[in-house]
Short mmCIF file of C-alpha atoms in Angstrom, two decimals:
data_model
loop_
_atom_site.label_atom_id
_atom_site.label_comp_id
_atom_site.label_asym_id
_atom_site.label_seq_id
_atom_site.Cartn_x
_atom_site.Cartn_y
_atom_site.Cartn_z
CA MET A 1 -28.00 -34.27 7.69
CA LYS A 2 -27.75 -33.31 4.02
CA LYS A 3 -30.13 -30.42 4.62
CA SER A 4 -28.00 -29.14 7.52
CA ILE A 5 -24.83 -29.19 5.45
CA LEU A 6 -26.59 -27.37 2.61
CA SER A 7 -27.99 -24.75 5.02
CA PHE A 8 -24.59 -24.25 6.61
CA SER A 9 -22.96 -23.89 3.18
CA LEU A 10 -25.51 -21.29 2.08
CA LEU A 11 -25.08 -19.35 5.33
CA PHE A 12 -21.29 -19.43 4.96
CA PHE A 13 -21.51 -18.29 1.33
CA ALA A 14 -23.86 -15.44 2.28
CA ALA A 15 -21.45 -14.32 5.03
CA VAL A 16 -18.52 -14.32 2.60
CA VAL A 17 -20.47 -12.32 0.00
CA PHE A 18 -21.61 -9.81 2.65
CA GLN A 19 -18.04 -9.37 3.94
CA ALA A 20 -16.71 -8.87 0.42
CA CYS A 21 -19.39 -6.31 -0.47
CA SER A 22 -19.10 -4.33 2.73
CA GLY A 23 -15.33 -4.07 2.52
CA GLY A 24 -14.96 -5.65 5.95
CA SER A 25 -14.01 -3.67 9.01
CA ASN A 26 -10.87 -2.32 7.39
CA SER A 27 -11.34 1.38 6.76
CA SER A 28 -8.43 1.65 4.35
CA THR A 29 -9.12 1.22 0.70
CA GLU A 30 -6.85 -0.10 -1.94
CA MET A 31 -6.17 2.12 -4.88
CA GLU A 32 -6.58 0.46 -8.23
CA ASN A 33 -4.53 1.15 -11.31
CA THR A 34 -1.11 1.36 -9.71
CA ASP A 35 2.04 0.94 -11.75
CA ILE A 36 4.97 -1.45 -11.49
CA VAL A 37 8.25 0.20 -12.42
CA GLU A 38 11.79 -1.05 -12.69
CA SER A 39 14.04 -0.95 -9.64
CA GLY A 40 15.47 2.49 -9.15
CA THR A 41 15.01 5.89 -7.55
CA TYR A 42 11.97 8.04 -8.28
CA THR A 43 10.71 11.39 -7.07
CA GLY A 44 7.09 12.31 -6.63
CA THR A 45 4.30 13.34 -4.32
CA ALA A 46 2.71 11.34 -1.50
CA ASP A 47 -0.79 10.88 -2.90
CA ARG A 48 -2.06 8.80 0.01
CA VAL A 49 -0.59 7.75 3.36
CA ASP A 50 -2.12 4.83 5.25
CA ALA A 51 -0.54 4.54 8.71
CA GLU A 52 -2.62 1.49 9.59
CA GLU A 53 -1.27 -0.48 6.65
CA GLN A 54 2.17 1.20 6.69
CA GLU A 55 1.52 1.94 3.04
CA ILE A 56 1.97 4.96 0.81
CA TYR A 57 0.98 5.80 -2.74
CA VAL A 58 3.42 7.99 -4.60
CA GLU A 59 2.63 9.74 -7.86
CA THR A 60 5.91 10.10 -9.70
CA GLU A 61 6.91 13.08 -11.81
CA GLU A 62 6.23 10.83 -14.83
CA GLY A 63 2.61 10.35 -13.71
CA GLN A 64 2.96 6.78 -12.49
CA MET A 65 1.24 5.70 -9.27
CA LEU A 66 3.43 3.54 -7.04
CA GLU A 67 1.95 1.48 -4.20
CA LEU A 68 4.56 0.93 -1.51
CA TYR A 69 4.16 -1.21 1.61
CA PHE A 70 6.86 -0.45 4.13
CA THR A 71 8.89 -3.36 5.47
CA GLU A 72 11.15 -3.57 8.49
CA GLN A 73 14.05 -2.89 6.11
CA THR A 74 12.59 0.32 4.65
CA SER A 75 14.49 3.38 5.81
CA LEU A 76 12.58 6.63 6.17
CA THR A 77 14.53 9.87 6.50
CA GLN A 78 13.93 13.60 6.57
CA ASN A 79 16.83 16.09 6.53
CA GLY A 80 19.24 13.15 6.83
CA GLN A 81 17.67 11.90 10.06
CA SER A 82 15.64 8.73 10.56
CA VAL A 83 12.00 9.49 11.28
CA SER A 84 8.95 7.39 12.09
CA PHE A 85 6.16 6.59 9.63
CA ASP A 86 4.04 9.28 11.35
CA ALA A 87 6.24 11.93 9.71
CA LEU A 88 4.72 11.09 6.32
CA GLN A 89 1.85 13.25 5.14
CA GLN A 90 -0.21 13.50 2.00
CA GLY A 91 1.21 16.04 -0.43
CA GLN A 92 4.85 15.78 0.66
CA GLN A 93 7.56 15.60 -1.96
CA LEU A 94 9.37 12.27 -1.69
CA GLU A 95 12.30 10.47 -3.18
CA VAL A 96 11.79 6.72 -3.12
CA GLU A 97 14.24 3.96 -3.89
CA VAL A 98 12.32 0.85 -4.86
CA GLU A 99 13.20 -2.70 -5.70
CA LYS A 100 10.95 -4.57 -8.10
CA LYS A 101 10.11 -8.03 -6.78
CA GLY A 102 7.85 -9.83 -9.24
CA GLN A 103 4.65 -7.82 -9.55
CA ARG A 104 5.21 -5.64 -6.50
CA LEU A 105 7.53 -2.87 -5.42
CA GLU A 106 9.42 -2.92 -2.16
CA PRO A 107 10.54 0.46 -0.83
CA VAL A 108 14.19 0.30 0.17
CA ALA A 109 14.49 3.96 1.16
CA VAL A 110 12.06 6.85 1.36
CA ARG A 111 13.33 10.39 1.81
CA ILE A 112 11.00 13.25 2.66
CA ILE A 113 12.20 16.15 0.52
CA GLU A 114 9.62 18.77 1.45
#
């Protein structure tokens, strides 16, 4: 019995290590070295857009990289009209209004400028 539990534990551990090393089935990758800024409005460029995760990375004019996960409350507009997340593309100029919540940023409003 002891041997079975030990074998099962080793197999489970090996599966966890393999999953962690392979990055799982999720094709999106997290960007490291993002910045946490104070609540406010920032302008910058969409550095990465991940439709699957409803997430964008915005490089501000000050050179900070903001990681923003959209919520149901996030408004997204272009030319004053509400648009879907699909309207976002890498390289677009954006104005983002963020709210700092602990060690993460919540996008309140995202406006596509260009």
